[in-house]
Amino acid sequence: MTIEVSSLRKEFSSPSGTITAVDGIDFSIDEGDFFTFVGPSGCGKTTTLRCIAGLETPTSGSIRFDGEDMTGKPAHKRNLAMMFQNIALYPHMKVKENISYPLKVRNVPKQERYENAEEAADIMQIRELLEKYPGELSGGQQQRAALARTIVHEPEAFLMDEPLSDLDAKLKVEIRKEIQRVHDRVEKPTIYVTHDQEEAMTMSDRIAVFNDGGIEQIGTPDELYQRPTNRFVANFIGNPSMNFFDGTVDRASGETVVVSVDGRDVELRVVDSTAVGVGDEVTVGVRPEDVRLDRNDGDLEGEITLIERIGKQMLATIEGPQGEVRVTLPADNAYEKGEVIRLSIETRATHLFDSGSNDVVTRGPDV
Amino acid sequence: MSTINKHGSRARELRDEAFEFLSKKKVLAALTILPPMLLFTFVNLVPIVGVIGASFFSINAFSNEWQWIGVANFETLLSSDSFYDALSRSVVYAGGSVVIQVVFGTTLALLLNRSFKFVNIARTFAILPYLIPNAVIGFMALWMLNSQWGIVNQLAVQIGLIQGYVSFFGSQESAMLAAILTSSWKDSIFVTVMVLARLQAIPESFYEAAKMSGATAYQRFRDITLPNLKGVFFIVLLLRAVWMFNTFDYIWVLTQGGPRGATTTAPIYAYNVAFGTSRLGIAAAVSTVLFLVLLVAAVLYFRIFEPSEEVRAE
């Protein structure tokens, strides 16, 4: 099944006036796509998912499944399976009844229902929990049961509304794998909502980055990471997040752009220098791994205010006149907190954004 | 300066000592449990024991002479047809009331649980009758159902429901039904309040999950709403049945047990025996038997329906 959403708009009325949760968005999802909505809270991603589910009625716009208009169709006739953040297993039903509920409403005989539930429970490795009540299960087991419920449903598409955000980090990774396993088995589109960019980057075929009721960019994880079309996406995708320096274009010719950042000239290689003109206000974006530290040599200067471990590497935070800069370092570096240090930017790996519109204008050849 | 300090610390010491004393387990237990215990003892326990004791005596209402006669009162009672009649009328009255109250009260709760404009005003109006005293409800019903100028008769004739004016409380056929309907008018609201509270505690996400599973409105009601109401139904049925079985006020205001005994339920019967015939011992025996009947019924009810199983839904 393919899902097409066009000009979708959803307003809520509140005592203080109308709130626009989703402000005219368009996208389409192909058969078998793992499609993720990612964005900060309140950006409209969950509302969009609920409109697709049929749990909210769009104010305007349309939702089509395989070309057929579903906009006004009630949720229970759309044949979609959904996982919720709060899990939403029925506490008065045993796990096997919960899992087989989508079959019960289709009047499938009990025997067959429970056989299906057992099969799904086997896939989720929770067979021994079938006779228990949800209240007796841990959070991870409950979410496995909820996932099993979507399996027996055999829906046209899977909708997942932040299903992992209440689980601890280890369980998250575990259930994430299970969700992908289910997705790969069935060749149906999955829409996954999360505020966690790392979750989005590891699971998705394609990602839509939401912000303030709109979509900033849609693309594969690689596209979003390497070629963000605007500053919001560049900042949101990637952890630790990108550094930004405000400056003015001094010179632009051939493959070279020279940007004056806080009075110092920084020379950058770009794919298209004609995209900028001398005097343009630009923002230079560079990822923490593309900034180098040196005690003597570099374009910019600052003081190390924090060094913290992130996995195998260290992350240094440097305060300077150009603002805060994050730099990743090998774990065996000799730098210390409080040192004044010089920074140099990997000149071939920067993104240049228009400071007014925040849209990308050009980027280095090696991003 | 130093004296103030001394006074200050003395006061603090006293306060600390008082706090220490009050925090002692036994003192705290006594202070919190004793008042309700005393109340329970004198308002419930003493009268209950007194009545059970009195049922073994022949008591003269005017001279306070108690004469031990063993189980003679019970023998008299259990061999009298009028007692069994009263008992069965109580069952009819309680059973009929409970059915109507649960059905009507639940329906009203389901309606008030929907969200619509002015839902809070609607809820207020629905719950308003519960604030009116039973006796007032009784008198209102008497006038509304009056056989000569009652508004119910007038409307029923106008819309062609009945041919002529009916004496609802005056005929043996309709008096019991009229009494049941009158008492249910107000007491259904009790069911409404309890059920509505439970309905509002059912998370919306259950309904959303069921919708996504493909459940129709009826299936959602059957599989989510009803199972979640089981617990409240269990307690409401018991409470309403016991209350209605013991109800005196409505019936006394409406019919005083008439016409010709058609609404003489067990409590009315006990009252008549006690104050009509002044046989206090037998009246006490009636109350004792009613107490035992309810006790046995309640125990059986708990045994059969196993509330521990229902609690899981909470």
XYZ file of C-alpha atoms in Angstrom:
681
model
C 0.000 0.000 0.000
C 1.107 3.550 -0.639
C 0.077 6.471 1.531
C -0.229 9.966 0.113
C -0.830 12.984 2.281
C -1.522 16.291 0.589
C -2.031 19.781 2.028
C -2.877 18.234 5.389
C -3.909 20.823 7.926
C -5.153 20.302 11.475
C -6.325 23.028 13.816
C -7.399 22.655 17.415
C -9.497 25.227 19.172
C -8.390 26.191 22.636
C -9.617 28.824 25.099
C -6.846 31.147 23.904
C -7.702 30.753 20.217
C -6.991 28.383 17.357
C -3.823 26.330 17.470
C -2.485 25.057 14.167
C -0.834 21.726 14.907
C -0.203 20.738 11.301
C 0.115 23.463 8.713
C -0.373 22.116 5.213
C 2.057 19.256 4.698
C 2.612 16.916 1.745
C 4.444 13.636 1.488
C 4.002 10.121 0.210
C 5.087 6.760 1.531
C 5.828 3.813 -0.710
C 5.026 0.149 -0.311
C 7.358 -1.359 2.275
C 8.871 1.963 3.354
C 9.990 2.451 6.936
C 9.096 6.103 7.199
C 9.858 8.126 10.311
C 8.439 11.424 11.540
C 11.041 13.058 13.723
C 11.006 16.436 15.432
C 10.855 18.193 18.772
C 7.728 17.867 20.909
C 4.788 19.927 19.706
C 5.957 19.894 16.084
C 2.849 18.155 14.718
C 4.292 14.709 14.073
C 1.903 12.808 16.353
C -1.083 14.806 15.115
C -0.161 13.909 11.537
C 0.065 10.230 12.483
C -3.313 10.387 14.253
C -4.864 11.958 11.155
C -3.546 9.069 9.066
C -4.865 6.649 11.709
C -8.297 8.273 11.648
C -8.194 9.205 15.311
C -8.209 12.897 14.347
C -10.196 14.513 11.568
C -8.089 16.850 9.415
C -9.285 20.444 9.155
C -8.420 20.309 5.447
C -6.310 18.337 3.038
C -6.497 14.711 2.042
C -5.109 11.299 2.921
C -5.069 8.578 0.269
C -4.269 4.889 0.557
C -3.395 3.421 -2.857
C -5.088 6.420 -4.430
C -8.340 5.931 -2.509
C -9.454 8.904 -0.430
C -9.568 7.885 3.250
C -9.856 11.359 4.786
C -13.358 10.903 6.198
C -13.207 7.178 6.879
C -13.474 6.163 10.567
C -10.395 4.626 12.192
C -11.864 1.143 12.604
C -12.428 0.802 8.842
C -8.892 1.747 7.774
C -7.223 -1.575 8.687
C -4.120 -0.032 10.210
C -2.319 -1.354 13.271
C -1.008 1.072 15.819
C 1.396 1.001 18.724
C 0.998 3.662 21.378
C 3.469 5.347 23.668
C 1.418 4.292 26.697
C 1.098 0.767 25.254
C -2.714 0.591 25.689
C -3.105 -3.104 26.404
C -6.499 -3.854 27.944
C -5.917 -4.589 31.639
C -9.025 -6.791 31.937
C -7.937 -9.186 29.200
C -5.221 -11.818 29.342
C -2.205 -11.281 27.103
C -3.500 -13.828 24.590
C -6.856 -12.052 24.442
C -5.107 -8.742 23.995
C -2.953 -10.043 21.167
C -5.853 -11.715 19.392
C -8.279 -8.812 19.841
C -8.013 -7.605 16.201
C -9.226 -11.089 15.193
C -12.036 -11.123 17.760
C -13.617 -8.040 16.209
C -13.556 -9.855 12.854
C -15.418 -12.758 14.475
C -12.606 -15.255 13.934
C -13.345 -18.418 16.012
C -11.652 -18.553 19.390
C -9.480 -21.567 18.620
C -8.002 -19.956 15.516
C -7.590 -16.641 17.328
C -5.497 -18.146 20.081
C -3.391 -20.115 17.615
C -2.570 -16.864 15.855
C -1.791 -15.228 19.175
C 0.596 -18.072 20.033
C 2.375 -17.694 16.706
C 2.808 -13.966 17.204
C 3.919 -14.537 20.789
C 6.560 -16.954 19.541
C 7.919 -14.317 17.185
C 8.048 -11.868 20.097
C 9.413 -14.527 22.493
C 6.637 -14.016 25.037
C 4.841 -17.356 24.745
C 5.082 -18.040 28.455
C 3.214 -14.780 29.177
C 0.066 -15.577 27.187
C -2.026 -16.555 30.206
C -1.002 -13.521 32.272
C -2.635 -10.133 32.597
C -0.833 -7.008 31.307
C -0.480 -5.725 34.868
C 1.836 -8.653 35.638
C 4.215 -7.777 32.769
C 7.208 -5.439 32.700
C 7.201 -2.429 30.378
C 9.315 -4.221 27.776
C 7.118 -7.333 27.869
C 4.010 -5.180 27.514
C 5.382 -3.454 24.450
C 6.292 -6.864 22.980
C 2.689 -7.940 23.522
C 1.465 -4.739 21.871
C 3.752 -5.453 18.927
C 2.403 -9.009 18.754
C -1.102 -7.515 18.596
C -0.121 -5.574 15.480
C 1.308 -8.762 13.928
C -1.906 -10.793 14.221
C -3.807 -7.821 12.851
C -2.144 -8.209 9.409
C -2.836 -4.551 8.637
C -2.273 -2.513 5.505
C 0.263 -0.394 7.381
C 1.845 -0.087 10.819
C 1.643 3.151 12.774
C 3.922 3.631 15.772
C 3.518 6.603 18.060
C 6.729 6.860 20.104
C 6.374 3.247 21.272
C 9.809 3.124 22.882
C 10.049 6.443 24.665
C 9.002 5.027 28.049
C 11.500 2.155 27.955
C 15.048 2.172 29.262
C 17.965 2.488 26.856
C 18.805 -1.206 26.601
C 15.215 -2.317 26.065
C 14.828 0.411 23.470
C 17.561 -1.103 21.320
C 16.099 -4.578 21.818
C 12.507 -3.717 20.874
C 13.757 -1.477 18.066
C 15.251 -4.584 16.477
C 11.989 -6.469 16.936
C 10.044 -3.687 15.250
C 12.438 -3.776 12.299
C 12.172 -7.548 12.143
C 8.383 -7.294 11.942
C 8.654 -4.573 9.327
C 11.043 -6.599 7.166
C 8.787 -9.675 7.389
C 5.626 -8.089 6.113
C 6.554 -5.627 3.334
C 3.987 -3.106 4.510
C 4.705 0.553 5.104
C 5.531 1.518 8.670
C 5.177 5.050 9.948
C 7.220 5.610 13.046
C 6.999 8.732 15.205
C 9.851 9.689 17.498
C 11.571 12.728 18.945
C 14.840 10.809 19.077
C 16.923 11.529 15.955
C 19.210 8.588 16.679
C 16.224 6.206 16.650
C 15.103 7.761 13.372
C 18.561 7.538 11.819
C 19.085 3.871 12.697
C 15.656 2.497 11.754
C 14.358 4.401 8.782
C 14.372 4.119 5.030
C 13.196 7.694 4.875
C 12.708 10.417 7.441
C 10.526 13.513 7.530
C 11.905 16.173 9.859
C 9.007 18.063 11.424
C 9.185 21.508 12.935
C 6.434 23.845 14.073
C 3.617 22.147 12.150
C 5.541 21.758 8.908
C 8.065 19.415 7.327
C 11.575 20.849 7.017
C 13.007 18.080 4.863
C 12.266 14.538 3.723
C 15.078 12.190 2.833
C 17.090 9.097 3.630
C 19.181 9.185 6.808
C 22.298 9.795 4.684
C 20.701 12.652 2.796
C 19.577 14.357 5.990
C 22.971 13.940 7.592
C 25.105 14.908 4.625
C 22.899 17.304 2.736
C 20.540 19.068 5.133
C 18.581 21.683 3.225
C 18.338 24.095 6.120
C 19.835 24.967 9.448
C 17.057 23.319 11.499
C 17.678 19.886 9.973
C 21.450 20.348 10.167
C 21.099 21.146 13.852
C 18.521 18.444 14.675
C 20.148 15.513 12.903
C 23.435 14.229 14.280
C 24.664 13.870 17.833
C 26.585 15.780 19.094
C 24.967 18.413 16.952
C 26.521 20.666 14.341
C 28.395 23.867 15.194
C 27.320 27.131 13.631
C 29.298 30.325 13.117
C 27.800 33.556 11.851
C 29.898 35.505 9.381
C 30.065 37.632 6.255
C 31.310 36.570 2.828
C 34.611 38.354 2.069
C 35.513 36.732 -1.194
C 33.955 34.120 -3.452
C 35.649 32.702 -6.490
C 36.046 29.316 -8.121
C 35.811 26.690 -5.390
C 36.727 29.048 -2.602
C 34.673 31.189 -0.290
C 36.293 33.260 2.427
C 34.014 34.029 5.346
C 34.887 36.543 8.003
C 33.891 35.086 11.359
C 34.264 37.474 14.256
C 36.978 39.399 12.387
C 38.998 36.358 11.337
C 39.043 35.058 7.793
C 38.100 31.424 7.352
C 38.744 29.929 3.932
C 36.285 27.255 2.785
C 36.081 24.959 -0.239
C 32.579 24.713 -1.685
C 30.949 23.040 -4.663
C 29.374 26.243 -5.959
C 30.789 29.598 -4.938
C 28.441 31.500 -7.261
C 25.637 30.778 -4.808
C 27.000 33.469 -2.507
C 28.030 37.062 -3.121
C 30.484 39.272 -1.326
C 28.863 40.862 1.694
C 26.240 38.117 2.199
C 25.423 37.248 5.783
C 25.966 33.503 6.087
C 26.101 30.822 8.756
C 28.877 28.273 8.512
C 27.859 24.835 9.776
C 30.450 22.257 10.679
C 30.097 18.945 12.517
C 32.097 18.346 15.722
C 34.194 15.688 14.014
C 35.284 18.221 11.366
C 36.819 20.695 13.789
C 40.423 20.186 14.889
C 42.106 21.441 18.019
C 45.708 22.601 18.209
C 47.660 24.421 20.869
C 49.337 26.818 18.395
C 47.724 26.731 15.003
C 44.196 27.509 13.859
C 41.731 30.098 12.545
C 39.668 30.539 15.697
C 40.342 30.596 19.402
C 38.587 29.579 22.606
C 38.764 28.082 26.085
C 37.902 24.467 26.839
C 35.025 24.606 29.345
C 34.007 20.961 29.411
C 35.394 17.604 28.366
C 33.013 14.653 28.560
C 33.117 11.082 27.400
C 30.627 9.986 24.725
C 31.169 6.308 24.092
C 34.577 5.700 22.533
C 35.316 9.378 22.053
C 35.512 12.550 24.081
C 33.510 15.676 23.441
C 35.096 19.034 24.215
C 33.067 22.206 24.553
C 34.997 25.361 23.716
C 33.812 28.869 24.488
C 35.173 31.591 22.236
C 34.182 34.916 20.697
C 32.483 32.995 17.861
C 30.237 31.227 20.370
C 30.178 27.685 21.764
C 31.928 25.007 19.682
C 31.678 21.250 20.187
C 34.607 19.132 19.057
C 35.000 15.361 19.184
C 38.431 14.134 20.231
C 40.064 10.756 20.517
C 39.844 9.360 24.049
C 43.612 9.532 24.559
C 43.924 13.298 23.950
C 46.013 15.446 26.285
C 43.748 18.484 26.506
C 42.453 19.734 29.808
C 39.582 21.827 30.970
C 40.499 25.519 31.163
C 43.098 25.416 28.381
C 42.980 28.168 25.768
C 43.170 26.503 22.422
C 43.083 27.206 18.695
C 40.502 25.684 16.366
C 40.639 24.951 12.684
C 37.735 23.897 10.527
C 37.951 21.084 7.991
C 37.582 23.435 5.029
C 36.097 20.856 2.636
C 33.319 19.702 5.019
C 31.213 22.736 5.837
C 27.645 23.780 5.090
C 26.835 27.387 4.249
C 23.402 28.688 5.199
C 21.808 32.016 4.375
C 21.584 33.774 7.747
C 18.219 35.286 6.862
C 16.264 32.314 5.524
C 18.403 29.614 7.221
C 18.309 27.660 3.939
C 21.470 26.012 2.680
C 23.248 27.907 -0.123
C 26.223 25.681 -0.802
C 28.410 23.102 0.920
C 31.904 21.632 0.829
C 32.769 18.776 -1.511
C 33.538 16.337 1.354
C 30.497 16.611 3.625
C 17.325 38.227 75.618
C 18.395 35.092 77.416
C 15.020 34.702 79.151
C 13.237 34.915 75.840
C 15.517 32.253 74.555
C 14.846 30.138 77.589
C 11.097 30.598 77.174
C 11.439 29.874 73.495
C 13.348 26.689 74.066
C 10.983 25.652 76.873
C 8.036 26.094 74.538
C 9.830 24.143 71.870
C 10.616 21.409 74.377
C 6.975 21.185 75.392
C 5.936 21.066 71.783
C 8.444 18.363 71.018
C 7.305 16.364 74.043
C 3.667 16.680 72.995
C 4.574 15.639 69.490
C 6.584 12.716 70.852
C 3.632 11.653 73.001
C 1.145 11.943 70.142
C 3.440 10.021 67.794
C 3.478 6.977 70.040
C 1.883 4.123 68.197
C -0.690 3.310 70.853
C -1.687 6.929 71.452
C -2.028 7.586 67.738
C -4.048 4.418 67.274
C -6.340 5.291 70.166
C -6.885 8.854 68.991
C -7.693 7.942 65.429
C -9.658 4.771 65.967
C -11.495 5.462 69.205
C -13.970 8.142 68.024
C -15.360 6.119 65.107
C -15.293 2.999 67.292
C -17.406 4.725 69.938
C -19.774 6.033 67.302
C -20.062 2.606 65.719
C -20.611 0.972 69.099
C -23.431 3.226 70.238
C -25.091 3.915 66.903
C -24.755 0.460 65.347
C -23.552 -2.267 67.633
C -25.629 -1.581 70.772
C -28.942 -1.235 68.874
C -28.205 -4.359 66.822
C -27.375 -6.437 69.881
C -30.319 -4.841 71.705
C -32.772 -5.743 68.959
C -31.440 -9.285 68.648
C -31.705 -9.625 72.421
C -35.203 -8.115 72.481
C -36.415 -10.649 69.950
C -36.272 -13.327 72.683
C -38.587 -11.408 74.989
C -42.205 -10.523 75.188
C -42.194 -6.775 75.653
C -44.982 -4.541 76.754
C -44.683 -1.260 74.911
C -46.017 0.790 77.822
C -44.565 -0.736 80.988
C -41.050 -1.753 79.972
C -41.651 -5.262 81.275
C -39.417 -7.782 79.536
C -40.416 -11.411 79.818
C -38.117 -14.133 78.487
C -39.987 -16.387 76.069
C -37.109 -17.962 74.112
C -37.742 -18.447 70.404
C -41.519 -18.048 70.696
C -41.441 -14.747 68.771
C -39.694 -16.433 65.873
C -42.160 -19.317 65.943
C -45.063 -16.894 65.754
C -43.384 -14.969 62.977
C -42.316 -17.923 60.862
C -45.773 -19.451 61.033
C -47.491 -16.238 59.937
C -48.352 -15.876 56.276
C -48.388 -12.097 56.478
C -44.672 -12.075 57.341
C -43.783 -14.198 54.310
C -45.975 -11.933 52.178
C -44.118 -8.879 53.472
C -40.776 -10.565 52.883
C -41.637 -11.453 49.298
C -42.927 -7.902 48.696
C -39.573 -6.634 49.927
C -37.846 -8.883 47.429
C -40.111 -7.610 44.630
C -39.645 -3.990 45.678
C -35.855 -4.297 46.066
C -35.422 -6.415 42.927
C -37.597 -4.180 40.772
C -35.932 -1.030 42.069
C -32.427 -2.370 41.545
C -33.146 -3.431 37.965
C -34.701 -0.088 37.055
C -32.067 1.921 38.865
C -29.135 0.074 37.321
C -30.572 0.165 33.807
C -31.745 3.758 33.934
C -28.799 4.998 36.001
C -26.252 3.384 33.690
C -27.964 4.675 30.566
C -27.977 8.178 31.991
C -24.295 7.858 32.929
C -23.406 6.719 29.399
C -25.261 9.703 27.955
C -23.617 12.142 30.347
C -20.198 10.644 29.600
C -20.373 11.823 26.000
C -18.917 15.217 25.281
C -21.375 17.773 23.994
C -22.100 21.444 24.513
C -23.273 22.314 28.018
C -22.400 18.828 29.253
C -21.597 20.226 32.700
C -25.001 21.888 32.954
C -26.653 18.654 31.839
C -24.721 16.713 34.478
C -25.737 19.189 37.172
C -29.426 18.906 36.280
C -29.251 15.130 36.134
C -27.734 14.901 39.585
C -30.016 17.520 41.139
C -32.798 15.089 42.263
C -30.266 13.372 44.487
C -30.200 16.457 46.698
C -33.942 16.291 47.420
C -34.961 14.457 50.625
C -36.776 11.150 50.100
C -39.934 12.370 51.820
C -40.126 15.391 49.510
C -39.679 13.103 46.490
C -42.523 11.010 47.899
C -44.897 13.978 48.286
C -44.021 15.291 44.831
C -44.807 11.883 43.347
C -48.096 11.772 45.271
C -49.219 15.038 43.738
C -47.931 14.300 40.267
C -49.621 10.897 40.218
C -52.769 12.164 41.961
C -55.846 10.397 40.633
C -57.930 13.576 40.177
C -55.611 16.408 39.214
C -52.132 14.858 38.872
C -50.106 16.053 35.923
C -49.115 12.512 34.939
C -52.750 11.490 34.555
C -53.516 14.663 32.656
C -50.642 14.202 30.190
C -51.228 10.465 29.796
C -54.868 11.049 28.870
C -53.994 13.907 26.519
C -51.531 11.847 24.511
C -53.906 8.910 24.574
C -51.855 6.579 26.728
C -54.795 5.858 29.049
C -58.556 6.299 28.681
C -59.390 7.853 32.024
C -57.593 8.993 35.171
C -55.868 6.200 37.072
C -55.351 5.957 40.804
C -51.752 4.804 40.693
C -51.268 4.453 44.445
C -54.848 3.499 45.116
C -55.058 0.269 43.190
C -53.513 -2.987 44.326
C -52.209 -3.692 40.836
C -50.283 -0.493 40.277
C -49.260 0.642 43.777
C -46.113 -1.474 43.973
C -44.948 -0.453 40.498
C -45.673 3.209 41.242
C -43.696 2.962 44.482
C -40.774 1.301 42.700
C -40.738 3.970 39.982
C -40.969 6.793 42.509
C -38.029 5.553 44.549
C -36.000 4.846 41.410
C -36.538 8.407 40.218
C -34.033 9.646 42.748
C -31.957 6.588 43.563
C -30.986 5.921 39.938
C -28.795 8.991 40.293
C -26.671 7.099 42.811
C -25.950 4.520 40.110
C -25.329 7.314 37.598
C -22.757 8.998 39.837
C -20.884 5.755 40.511
C -20.935 4.572 36.893
C -20.045 7.995 35.499
C -17.039 8.208 37.816
C -15.848 4.820 36.558
C -16.504 5.691 32.916
C -14.408 8.820 33.198
C -11.534 6.775 34.595
C -11.346 4.554 31.479
C -8.385 5.864 29.477
C -9.243 7.150 26.007
C -6.273 5.169 24.677
C -8.144 1.872 25.246
C -10.865 3.047 22.896
C -8.309 4.313 20.397
C -6.419 1.018 20.475
C -9.705 -0.835 19.925
C -10.647 1.440 17.031
C -7.290 0.732 15.425
C -7.926 -3.000 15.908
C -11.084 -2.507 13.873
C -13.668 -2.574 16.667
C -17.049 -0.992 15.896
C -18.795 1.248 18.434
C -20.812 -1.734 19.716
C -17.691 -3.924 20.018
C -15.868 -1.176 21.906
C -18.800 -0.935 24.325
C -18.920 -4.708 24.767
C -15.177 -5.289 25.107
C -13.993 -2.179 26.917
C -16.805 -0.225 28.568
C -18.741 -3.149 30.047
C -15.745 -5.085 31.458
C -14.521 -1.879 33.070
C -17.926 -1.376 34.698
C -18.019 -4.874 36.222
C -16.440 -3.778 39.479
C -18.757 -0.832 39.957
C -21.811 -2.945 39.053
C -20.798 -5.471 41.679
C -20.763 -2.927 44.456
C -23.744 -0.903 43.192
C -25.981 -3.980 42.941
C -25.164 -4.981 46.495
C -25.579 -1.510 47.969
C -28.817 -0.731 46.123
C -30.344 -4.122 46.923
C -29.607 -3.818 50.644
C -30.823 -0.234 50.743
C -34.019 -0.875 48.838
C -34.755 -4.014 50.868
C -34.646 -1.875 54.005
C -36.411 1.175 52.572
C -39.132 2.593 54.751
C -39.475 6.305 54.002
C -40.670 6.313 50.380
C -43.309 3.684 50.939
C -44.541 5.184 54.167
C -45.027 8.581 52.534
C -46.640 7.120 49.403
C -48.961 4.389 50.647
C -48.254 3.492 54.306
C -48.107 -0.070 52.999
C -51.521 0.027 51.329
C -53.792 -0.367 49.519
C -54.815 -3.428 51.527
C -51.215 -4.420 52.166
C -50.128 -4.334 48.525
C -46.985 -2.364 49.392
C -46.388 -3.678 52.909
C -42.764 -4.623 52.616
C -40.857 -6.129 55.540
C -39.769 -2.795 57.097
C -43.361 -1.499 56.941
C -44.507 -4.792 58.432
C -42.018 -4.427 61.293
C -43.190 -0.877 61.920
C -46.835 -1.934 61.958
C -46.115 -4.747 64.358
C -44.120 -2.496 66.649
C -46.295 0.594 66.691
C -49.610 -0.664 65.395
C -49.942 -3.718 67.607
C -47.340 -2.716 70.216
C -45.742 -6.156 70.097
C -42.163 -4.948 70.345
C -40.674 -8.413 70.803
C -42.100 -9.655 67.524
C -41.057 -6.448 65.776
C -37.531 -7.079 67.047
C -37.735 -10.639 65.724
C -38.787 -9.281 62.281
C -35.747 -7.009 62.245
C -33.489 -9.856 63.352
C -34.737 -12.108 60.564
C -34.284 -9.329 57.979
C -30.758 -8.783 59.260
C -29.967 -12.478 58.879
C -31.547 -12.672 55.429
C -29.411 -9.767 54.196
C -26.305 -11.163 55.859
C -26.696 -14.552 54.205
C -27.556 -12.947 50.857
C -24.496 -10.705 51.009
C -22.163 -13.560 51.918
C -23.550 -15.689 49.085
C -23.253 -12.744 46.714
C -19.564 -12.299 47.556
C -18.937 -16.040 47.291
C -20.612 -16.423 43.930
C -19.300 -13.330 42.167
C -15.774 -13.318 43.609
C -15.065 -9.592 43.646
C -11.314 -10.258 43.879
C -11.460 -11.306 40.244
C -13.267 -8.149 39.213
C -10.737 -5.909 40.916
C -8.212 -6.802 38.232
C -9.928 -4.436 35.854
C -9.009 -1.451 38.021
